[in-house]
Short mmCIF file of C-alpha atoms and ligand atoms in Angstrom, two decimals:
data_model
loop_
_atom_site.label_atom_id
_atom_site.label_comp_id
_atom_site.label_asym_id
_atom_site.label_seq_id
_atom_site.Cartn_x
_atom_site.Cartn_y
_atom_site.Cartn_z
CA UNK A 13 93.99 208.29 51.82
CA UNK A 14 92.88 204.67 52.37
CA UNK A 15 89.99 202.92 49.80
CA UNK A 16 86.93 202.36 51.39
CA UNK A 17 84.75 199.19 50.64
CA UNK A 18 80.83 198.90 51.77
CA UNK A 19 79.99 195.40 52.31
CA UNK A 20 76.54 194.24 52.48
CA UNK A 21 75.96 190.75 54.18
CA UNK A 22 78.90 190.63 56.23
CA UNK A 23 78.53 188.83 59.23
CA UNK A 24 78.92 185.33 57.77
CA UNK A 25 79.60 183.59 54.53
CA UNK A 26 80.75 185.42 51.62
CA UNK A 27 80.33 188.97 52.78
CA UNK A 28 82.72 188.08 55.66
CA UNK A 29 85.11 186.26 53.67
CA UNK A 30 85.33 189.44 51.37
CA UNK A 31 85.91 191.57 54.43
CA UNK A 32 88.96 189.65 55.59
CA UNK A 33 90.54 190.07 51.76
CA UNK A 34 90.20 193.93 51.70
CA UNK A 35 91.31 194.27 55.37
CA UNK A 36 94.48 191.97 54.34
CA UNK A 37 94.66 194.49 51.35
CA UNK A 38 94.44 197.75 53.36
CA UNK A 39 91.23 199.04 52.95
CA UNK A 40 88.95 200.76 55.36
CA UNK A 41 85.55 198.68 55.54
CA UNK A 42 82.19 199.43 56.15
CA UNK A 43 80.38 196.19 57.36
CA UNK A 44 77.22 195.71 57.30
CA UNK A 45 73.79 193.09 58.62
CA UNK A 46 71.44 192.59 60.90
CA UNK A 47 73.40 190.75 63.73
CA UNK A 48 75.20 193.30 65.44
CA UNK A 49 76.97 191.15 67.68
CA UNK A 50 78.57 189.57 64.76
CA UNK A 51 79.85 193.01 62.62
CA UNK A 52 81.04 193.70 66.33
CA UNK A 53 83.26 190.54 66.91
CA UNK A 54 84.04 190.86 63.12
CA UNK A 55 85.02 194.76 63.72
CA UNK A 56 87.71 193.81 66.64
CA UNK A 57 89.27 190.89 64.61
CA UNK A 58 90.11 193.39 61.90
CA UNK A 59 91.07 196.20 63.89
CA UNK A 60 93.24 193.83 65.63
CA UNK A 61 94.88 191.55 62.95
CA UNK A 62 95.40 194.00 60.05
CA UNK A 63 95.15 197.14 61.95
CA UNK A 64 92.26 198.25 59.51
CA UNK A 65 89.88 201.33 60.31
CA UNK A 66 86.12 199.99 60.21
CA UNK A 67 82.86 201.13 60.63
CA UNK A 68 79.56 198.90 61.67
CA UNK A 69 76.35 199.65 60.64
CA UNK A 70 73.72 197.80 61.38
CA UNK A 71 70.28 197.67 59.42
CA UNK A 72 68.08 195.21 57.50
CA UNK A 73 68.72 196.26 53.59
CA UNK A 74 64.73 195.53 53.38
CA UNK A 75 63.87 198.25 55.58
CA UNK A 76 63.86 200.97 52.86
CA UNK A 77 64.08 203.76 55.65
CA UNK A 78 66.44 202.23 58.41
CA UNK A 79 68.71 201.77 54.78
CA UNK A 80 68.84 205.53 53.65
CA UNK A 81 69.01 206.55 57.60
CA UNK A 82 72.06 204.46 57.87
CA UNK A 83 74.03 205.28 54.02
CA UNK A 84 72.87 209.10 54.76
CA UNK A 85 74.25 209.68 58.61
CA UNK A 86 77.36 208.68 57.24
CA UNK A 87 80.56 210.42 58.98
CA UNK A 88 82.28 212.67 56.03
CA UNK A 89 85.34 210.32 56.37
CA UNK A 90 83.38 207.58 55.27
CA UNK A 91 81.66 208.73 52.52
CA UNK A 92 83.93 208.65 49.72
CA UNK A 93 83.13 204.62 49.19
CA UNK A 94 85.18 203.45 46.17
CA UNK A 95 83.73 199.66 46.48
CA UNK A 96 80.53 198.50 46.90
CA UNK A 97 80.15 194.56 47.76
CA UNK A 98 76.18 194.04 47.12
CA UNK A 99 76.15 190.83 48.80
CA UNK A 100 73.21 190.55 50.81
CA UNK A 101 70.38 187.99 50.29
CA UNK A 102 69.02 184.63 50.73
CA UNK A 103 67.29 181.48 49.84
CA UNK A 104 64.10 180.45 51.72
CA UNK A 105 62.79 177.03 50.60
CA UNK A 106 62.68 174.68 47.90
CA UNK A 107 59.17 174.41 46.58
CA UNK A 108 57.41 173.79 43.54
CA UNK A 109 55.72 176.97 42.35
CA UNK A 110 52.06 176.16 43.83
CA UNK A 111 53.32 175.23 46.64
CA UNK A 112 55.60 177.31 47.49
CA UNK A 113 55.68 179.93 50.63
CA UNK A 114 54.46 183.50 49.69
CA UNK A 115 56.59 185.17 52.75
CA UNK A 116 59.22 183.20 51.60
CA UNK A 117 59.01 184.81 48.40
CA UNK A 118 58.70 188.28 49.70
CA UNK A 119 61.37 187.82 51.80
CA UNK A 120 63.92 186.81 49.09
CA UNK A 121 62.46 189.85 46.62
CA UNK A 122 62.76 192.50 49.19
CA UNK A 123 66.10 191.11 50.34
CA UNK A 124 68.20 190.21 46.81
CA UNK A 125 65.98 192.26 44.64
CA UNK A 126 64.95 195.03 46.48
CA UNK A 127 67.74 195.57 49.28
CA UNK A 128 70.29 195.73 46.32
CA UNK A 129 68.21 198.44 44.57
CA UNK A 130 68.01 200.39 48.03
CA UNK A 131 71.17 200.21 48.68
CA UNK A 132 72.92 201.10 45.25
CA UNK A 133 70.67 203.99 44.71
CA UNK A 134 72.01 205.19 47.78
CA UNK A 135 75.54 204.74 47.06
CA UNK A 136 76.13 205.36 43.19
CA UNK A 137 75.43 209.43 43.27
CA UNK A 138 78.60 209.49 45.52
CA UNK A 139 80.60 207.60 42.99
CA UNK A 140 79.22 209.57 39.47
CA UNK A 141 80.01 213.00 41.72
CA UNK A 142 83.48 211.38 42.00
CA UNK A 143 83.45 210.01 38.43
CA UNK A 144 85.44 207.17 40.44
CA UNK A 145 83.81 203.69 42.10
CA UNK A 146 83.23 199.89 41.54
CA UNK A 147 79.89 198.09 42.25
CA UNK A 148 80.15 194.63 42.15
CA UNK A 149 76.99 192.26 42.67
CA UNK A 150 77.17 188.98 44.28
CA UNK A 151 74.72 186.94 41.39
CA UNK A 152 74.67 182.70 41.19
CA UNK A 153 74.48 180.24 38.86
CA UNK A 154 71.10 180.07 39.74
CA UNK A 155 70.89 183.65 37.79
CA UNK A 156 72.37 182.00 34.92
CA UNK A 157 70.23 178.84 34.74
CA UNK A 158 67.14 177.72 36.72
CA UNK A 159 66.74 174.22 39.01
CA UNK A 160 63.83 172.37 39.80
CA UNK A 161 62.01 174.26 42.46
CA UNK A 162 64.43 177.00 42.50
CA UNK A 163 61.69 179.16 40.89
CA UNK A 164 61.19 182.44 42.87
CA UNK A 165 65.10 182.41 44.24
CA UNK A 166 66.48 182.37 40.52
CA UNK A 167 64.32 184.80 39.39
CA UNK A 168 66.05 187.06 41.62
CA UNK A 169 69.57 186.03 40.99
CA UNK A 170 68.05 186.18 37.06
CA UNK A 171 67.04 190.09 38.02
CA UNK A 172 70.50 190.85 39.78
CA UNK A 173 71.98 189.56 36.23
CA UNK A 174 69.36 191.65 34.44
CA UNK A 175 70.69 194.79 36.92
CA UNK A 176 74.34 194.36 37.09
CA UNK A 177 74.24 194.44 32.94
CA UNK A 178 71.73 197.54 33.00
CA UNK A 179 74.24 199.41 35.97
CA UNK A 180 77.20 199.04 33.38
CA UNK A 181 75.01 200.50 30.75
CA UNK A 182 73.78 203.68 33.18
CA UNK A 183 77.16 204.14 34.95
CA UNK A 184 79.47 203.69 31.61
CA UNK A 185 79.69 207.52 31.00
CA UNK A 186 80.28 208.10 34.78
CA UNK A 187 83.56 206.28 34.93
CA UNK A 188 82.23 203.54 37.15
CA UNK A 189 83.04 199.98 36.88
CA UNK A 190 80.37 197.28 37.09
CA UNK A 191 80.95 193.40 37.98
CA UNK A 192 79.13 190.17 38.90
CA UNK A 193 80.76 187.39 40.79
CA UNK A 194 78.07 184.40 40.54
CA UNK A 195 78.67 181.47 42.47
CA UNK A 196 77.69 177.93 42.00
CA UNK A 197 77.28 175.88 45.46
CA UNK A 198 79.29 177.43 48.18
CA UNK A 199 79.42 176.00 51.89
CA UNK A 200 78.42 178.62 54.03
CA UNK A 201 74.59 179.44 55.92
CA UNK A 202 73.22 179.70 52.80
CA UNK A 203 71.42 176.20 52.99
CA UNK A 204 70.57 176.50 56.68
CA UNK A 205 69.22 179.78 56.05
CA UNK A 206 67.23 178.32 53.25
CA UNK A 207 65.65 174.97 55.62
CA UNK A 208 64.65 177.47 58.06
CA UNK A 209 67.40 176.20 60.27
CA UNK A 210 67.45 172.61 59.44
CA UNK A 211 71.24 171.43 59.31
CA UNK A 212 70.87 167.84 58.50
CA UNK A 213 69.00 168.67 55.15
CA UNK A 214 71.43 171.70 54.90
CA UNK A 215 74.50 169.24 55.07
CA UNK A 216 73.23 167.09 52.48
CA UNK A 217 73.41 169.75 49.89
CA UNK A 218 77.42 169.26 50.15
CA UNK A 219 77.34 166.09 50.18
CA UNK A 220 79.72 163.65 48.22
CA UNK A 221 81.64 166.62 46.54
CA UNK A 222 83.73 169.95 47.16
CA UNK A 223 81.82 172.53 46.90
CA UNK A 224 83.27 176.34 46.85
CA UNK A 225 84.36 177.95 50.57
CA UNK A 226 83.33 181.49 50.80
CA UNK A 227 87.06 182.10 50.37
CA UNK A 228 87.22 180.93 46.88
CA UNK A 229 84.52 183.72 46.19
CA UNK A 230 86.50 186.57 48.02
CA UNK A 231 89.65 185.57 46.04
CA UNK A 232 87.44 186.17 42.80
CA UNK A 233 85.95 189.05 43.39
CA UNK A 234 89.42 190.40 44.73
CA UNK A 235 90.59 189.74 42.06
CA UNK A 236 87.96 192.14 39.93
CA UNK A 237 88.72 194.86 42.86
CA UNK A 238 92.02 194.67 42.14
CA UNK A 239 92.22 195.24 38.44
CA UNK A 240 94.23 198.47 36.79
CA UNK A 241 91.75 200.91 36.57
CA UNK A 242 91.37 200.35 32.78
CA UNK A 243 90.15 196.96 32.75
CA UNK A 244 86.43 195.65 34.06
CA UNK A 245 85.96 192.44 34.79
CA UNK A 246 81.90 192.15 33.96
CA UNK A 247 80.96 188.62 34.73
CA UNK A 248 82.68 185.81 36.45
CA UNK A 249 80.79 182.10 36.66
CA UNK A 250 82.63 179.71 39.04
CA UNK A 251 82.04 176.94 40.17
CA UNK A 252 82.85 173.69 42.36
CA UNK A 253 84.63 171.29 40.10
CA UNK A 254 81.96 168.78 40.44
CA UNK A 255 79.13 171.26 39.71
CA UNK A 256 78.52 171.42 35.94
CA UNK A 257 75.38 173.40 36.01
CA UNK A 258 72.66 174.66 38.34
CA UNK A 259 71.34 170.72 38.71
CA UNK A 260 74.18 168.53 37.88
CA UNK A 261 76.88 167.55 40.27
CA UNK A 262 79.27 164.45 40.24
CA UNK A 263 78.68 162.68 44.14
CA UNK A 264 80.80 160.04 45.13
CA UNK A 265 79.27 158.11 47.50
CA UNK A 266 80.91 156.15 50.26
P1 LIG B 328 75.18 183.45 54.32
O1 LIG B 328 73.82 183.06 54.80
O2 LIG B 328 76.36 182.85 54.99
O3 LIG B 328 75.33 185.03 54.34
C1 LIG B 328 74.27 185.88 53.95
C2 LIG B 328 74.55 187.29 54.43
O4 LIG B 328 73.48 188.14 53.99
C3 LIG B 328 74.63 187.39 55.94
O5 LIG B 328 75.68 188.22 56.31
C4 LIG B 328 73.30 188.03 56.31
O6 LIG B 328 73.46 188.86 57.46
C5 LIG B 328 73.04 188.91 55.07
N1 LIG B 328 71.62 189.23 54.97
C6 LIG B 328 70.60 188.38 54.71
N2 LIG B 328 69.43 189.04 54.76
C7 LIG B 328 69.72 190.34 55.08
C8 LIG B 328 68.95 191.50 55.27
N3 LIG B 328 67.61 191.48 55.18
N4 LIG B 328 69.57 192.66 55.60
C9 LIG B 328 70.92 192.69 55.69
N5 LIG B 328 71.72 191.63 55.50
C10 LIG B 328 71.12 190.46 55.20
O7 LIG B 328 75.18 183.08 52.77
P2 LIG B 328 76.26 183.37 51.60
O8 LIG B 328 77.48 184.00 52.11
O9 LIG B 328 76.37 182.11 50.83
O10 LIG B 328 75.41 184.39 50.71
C11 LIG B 328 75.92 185.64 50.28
C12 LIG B 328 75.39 185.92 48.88
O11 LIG B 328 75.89 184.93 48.00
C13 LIG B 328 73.87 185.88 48.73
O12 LIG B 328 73.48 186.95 47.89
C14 LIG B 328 73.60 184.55 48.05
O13 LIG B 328 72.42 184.58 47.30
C15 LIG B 328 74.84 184.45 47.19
N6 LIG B 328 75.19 183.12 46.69
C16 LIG B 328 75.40 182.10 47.59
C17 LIG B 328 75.76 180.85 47.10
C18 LIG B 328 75.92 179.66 48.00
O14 LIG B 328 75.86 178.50 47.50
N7 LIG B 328 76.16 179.84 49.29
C19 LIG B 328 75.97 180.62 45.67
C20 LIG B 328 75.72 181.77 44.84
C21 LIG B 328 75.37 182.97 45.36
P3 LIG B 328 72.42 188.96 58.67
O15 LIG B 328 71.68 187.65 58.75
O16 LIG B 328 73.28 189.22 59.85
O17 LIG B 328 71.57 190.11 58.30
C1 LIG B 329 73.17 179.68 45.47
C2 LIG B 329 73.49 178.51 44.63
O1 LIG B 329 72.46 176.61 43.32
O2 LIG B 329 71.91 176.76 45.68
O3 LIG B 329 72.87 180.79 44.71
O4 LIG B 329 70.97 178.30 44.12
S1 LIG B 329 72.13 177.53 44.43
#
């Protein structure tokens, strides 16, 4: 029987980037977002280029209700999830903290904080029945460290730290391995996503330097998937090589 991975997030970015590394490594995927024209496109190219059984589902992970609807109509095949990629979430603005945008700040608690929460309470009683599974969060540097204006965004990257190390704790006895991948800057929709669609100010956060590719993620959190089933990888920080910390990056400019 195949390995099946649960992906949340994975119509661009990351998420995606993660789905092509388990397809190339034969698992069965379960992709998931809110644009269901993308998991559809995304669904074909898999089927198509490395043959891999997938299954689409389609629902907002901050819709509390549309999330247990769509983890508990799951066909019996699919149940059995061995993976789960909690990837999901966003950035919305870049203010200081009395200024900033209250929806904006809803938004990015009930997404990272909240739609990780639904969605793992959901999952995990399938993997302690099977005394068998791997969670592994997507986190950030900006979980690690704060940046100027980064307030509300870190402290949710800071609470997905807080919850990855708590998970290990919870799910230790039950045979289940728990891992965060945190990312420094990474080139994907992330910054147009967080200037409400603004791509010149998005392109100037890459600026002058390399940053990551969403590839360079999925190789490292591979990598965790991939480990013999004694070792846990708990915590991986990387990072562009001209990103120090959450604020300081080498630019050369032209
Ligand atoms: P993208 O914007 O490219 O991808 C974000 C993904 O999250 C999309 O697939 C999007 O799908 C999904 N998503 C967002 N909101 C929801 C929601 N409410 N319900 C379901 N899915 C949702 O950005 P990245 O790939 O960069 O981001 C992936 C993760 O990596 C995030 O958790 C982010 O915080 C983290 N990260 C990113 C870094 C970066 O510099 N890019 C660095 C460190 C961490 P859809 O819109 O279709 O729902
Ligand atoms: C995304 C990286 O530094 O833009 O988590 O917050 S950062």
């Amino acid at each position: 029987m195949q390995s099946i991975v649960f992906i949340t997030g994975a119509t661009s970015g990351i998420g995606e980037a993660c789905a092509n590394i388990f397809a190339r490594n034969g698992f069965d995927l379960i992709i998931t977002g809110r644009r269901r024209e993308r998991l559809d496109v995304l669904a074909a190219r898999l089927r198509s280029e490395f043959n891999s059984k997938v299954l689409v589902l389609n629902f907002d992970v901050r819709d509390r209700n549309e999330t247990i609807k769509n983890i508990e109509s799951l066909p019996a095949e699919w149940q059995k999830i061995d993976v789960l990629i909690n990837n999901a979430g966003l950035s919305l603005g870049l203010n200081s903290i009395h200024e900033g945008d209250i929806d904006d700040w809803e938004t990015m608690i009930d997404t990272n904080l909240k739609g990780l929460l639904y969605v793992t309470r959901l999952i995990t009683p399938g993997m302690v029945s099977r005394t068998s599974g791997h969670i592994i969060n997507i986190g950030s540097i900006a979980g690690k460290d704060v940046y100027l204006k980064g307030n509300v965004y870190c402290a949710t990257k800071f609470a997905v730290d807080a919850l990855t190390k708590a998970m290990r704790m919870d799910l230790l006895n039950h045979g289940i391995k728990v891992t965060q991948v945190a990312p420094g800057a990474v080139n994907t929709e992330f910054s147009t996503v967080r200037f409400h669609g603004d791509t010149e100010r998005a392109n100037n956060v890459y600026k002058g330097f390399e940053p990551l590719l969403a590839e360079d993620v999925a190789d490292v959190v591979w990598f965790a998937a991939s480990r013999p089933k004694h070792v846990n990888i708990n915590d991986i920080l990387l990072m562009p090589s001209a990103q120090a910390n959450a604020s300081q990056f080498f630019r050369k400019t032209e």
